[in-house]
XYZ file of C-alpha atoms in Angstrom:
161
model
C 13.169 -0.685 23.043
C 14.069 -0.809 26.582
C 10.975 0.736 28.700
C 12.196 3.716 30.867
C 12.361 2.887 34.755
C 8.990 4.071 35.514
C 7.328 1.891 32.913
C 5.404 -1.233 33.865
C 6.748 -4.483 33.196
C 7.083 -5.703 29.744
C 5.969 -9.371 28.885
C 8.204 -11.492 26.650
C 8.542 -14.962 25.033
C 11.577 -16.557 26.179
C 13.229 -19.212 24.093
C 16.805 -20.879 23.641
C 19.214 -20.878 20.698
C 22.579 -22.847 21.425
C 22.153 -22.498 25.036
C 21.719 -18.876 25.116
C 18.445 -17.442 26.409
C 16.718 -14.572 24.301
C 13.308 -13.070 24.351
C 10.925 -11.443 22.137
C 8.294 -8.848 23.239
C 5.093 -10.611 23.191
C 3.399 -7.873 21.130
C 5.543 -9.287 18.254
C 4.429 -12.979 18.601
C 1.704 -14.484 16.844
C 1.902 -17.930 17.794
C 4.476 -20.821 18.115
C 4.459 -24.038 16.208
C 6.655 -27.141 15.816
C 9.219 -27.165 13.039
C 8.419 -28.278 9.673
C 9.825 -28.887 6.264
C 10.971 -25.693 4.796
C 11.006 -24.755 0.856
C 14.022 -23.157 -0.691
C 13.425 -19.531 -1.538
C 15.544 -18.720 -4.546
C 17.395 -15.177 -4.634
C 16.442 -14.543 -0.726
C 18.965 -12.920 1.399
C 21.600 -15.409 3.139
C 19.434 -14.837 6.484
C 16.347 -16.514 5.096
C 16.474 -20.204 5.994
C 13.503 -21.023 3.722
C 9.849 -20.562 3.499
C 7.238 -22.167 5.770
C 3.701 -22.963 4.560
C 1.623 -22.221 7.493
C -2.161 -22.980 6.821
C -1.518 -21.816 3.158
C 0.316 -18.415 4.308
C 3.966 -18.697 2.927
C 6.197 -17.341 5.870
C 9.915 -16.471 5.553
C 12.105 -18.311 7.998
C 14.852 -16.100 9.196
C 18.222 -18.020 10.230
C 19.163 -16.858 13.872
C 22.140 -19.204 13.927
C 23.616 -17.534 10.563
C 22.857 -14.198 11.943
C 24.391 -14.560 15.541
C 27.192 -16.667 13.700
C 26.444 -19.946 15.498
C 27.248 -23.208 13.583
C 24.647 -24.439 11.117
C 22.379 -27.381 12.041
C 19.900 -29.362 10.368
C 16.145 -28.658 10.999
C 15.042 -31.066 13.979
C 11.437 -32.070 14.740
C 12.155 -30.899 18.274
C 12.821 -27.249 16.993
C 10.182 -24.668 17.276
C 9.204 -21.972 15.014
C 8.145 -18.663 16.610
C 5.649 -16.839 14.157
C 6.318 -13.234 14.635
C 5.997 -9.640 12.982
C 8.893 -7.845 11.552
C 7.047 -4.388 11.178
C 4.435 -5.511 8.864
C 5.811 -8.765 7.551
C 5.059 -12.288 9.157
C 8.299 -14.209 9.698
C 9.237 -17.179 11.675
C 12.290 -17.502 13.830
C 13.595 -21.271 14.056
C 14.618 -21.722 17.797
C 15.957 -24.860 19.821
C 13.416 -24.378 22.462
C 10.505 -21.892 23.480
C 10.506 -21.646 27.442
C 7.357 -19.588 28.045
C 5.926 -15.995 28.844
C 7.732 -13.712 31.341
C 7.081 -10.642 32.579
C 10.503 -8.620 33.041
C 10.134 -5.488 35.651
C 11.509 -2.292 35.064
C 14.282 -2.854 37.486
C 15.507 -5.982 35.806
C 16.542 -4.185 32.556
C 20.377 -3.634 32.187
C 20.956 -0.001 30.918
C 24.639 -0.967 30.272
C 23.785 -2.583 27.021
C 22.810 0.776 25.515
C 26.361 1.614 25.756
C 28.005 -1.146 23.968
C 28.570 -0.972 20.243
C 27.712 -3.863 17.798
C 24.633 -5.025 19.630
C 22.394 -4.623 16.800
C 18.983 -6.676 16.662
C 18.796 -6.404 20.331
C 16.608 -4.016 22.096
C 17.843 -4.590 25.571
C 18.962 -7.072 28.297
C 17.751 -8.177 31.324
C 19.290 -9.495 34.460
C 16.929 -12.292 35.745
C 17.632 -14.314 38.896
C 18.218 -17.496 36.786
C 20.494 -15.575 34.072
C 20.814 -12.887 31.446
C 18.120 -12.480 28.362
C 18.690 -10.749 25.489
C 15.508 -9.391 24.011
C 15.442 -9.038 20.141
C 14.179 -6.088 18.055
C 12.913 -7.629 14.907
C 12.104 -4.468 13.368
C 16.206 -3.941 13.006
C 16.938 -7.742 12.114
C 16.575 -7.094 8.526
C 18.906 -4.594 6.622
C 16.914 -2.306 4.282
C 18.653 -4.086 1.457
C 17.902 -7.481 2.771
C 13.976 -6.508 3.116
C 14.288 -5.455 -0.525
C 15.848 -8.606 -1.692
C 13.193 -10.643 0.332
C 10.405 -8.420 -0.941
C 11.899 -9.305 -4.632
C 12.172 -13.293 -3.831
C 8.859 -13.390 -2.368
C 7.368 -11.693 -5.601
C 8.633 -14.634 -7.735
C 6.529 -17.411 -5.633
C 8.458 -20.593 -5.616
C 6.773 -23.827 -5.975
C 6.115 -25.061 -2.255
C 7.223 -28.564 -1.217
């Protein structure tokens, strides 16, 4: 959520996807890892690209390209996975590149985003000196139906590759 103007700066992890910069609140980020082969998860919602086996923990990888209507692209060893939390659930986001951490000052938030319809999955936008950054809200990324479908698919535990 966009902090009120009197709030302190919010730290976000900046990343790029299809030459657009985005951010995630640092409190939602667990770690950053290089891309690795994924396992198909039958019966998962379309927004789930597959499962990542991270040190024995199976983590669903959310497909940001599909969600934001970017063209599909094969997994590249140059991609990064941002391991984050979507409420209580660990998830991974495949991104083109993680840029690093940045503090966004209260005066850098763009309040006009709250007025625009159809900007789901985004909690705010920041006007930085080097361009606009959309900050994601992972808690709204999956619809309730998608979350239930993912829970069902995860209950069926596929064989890992």
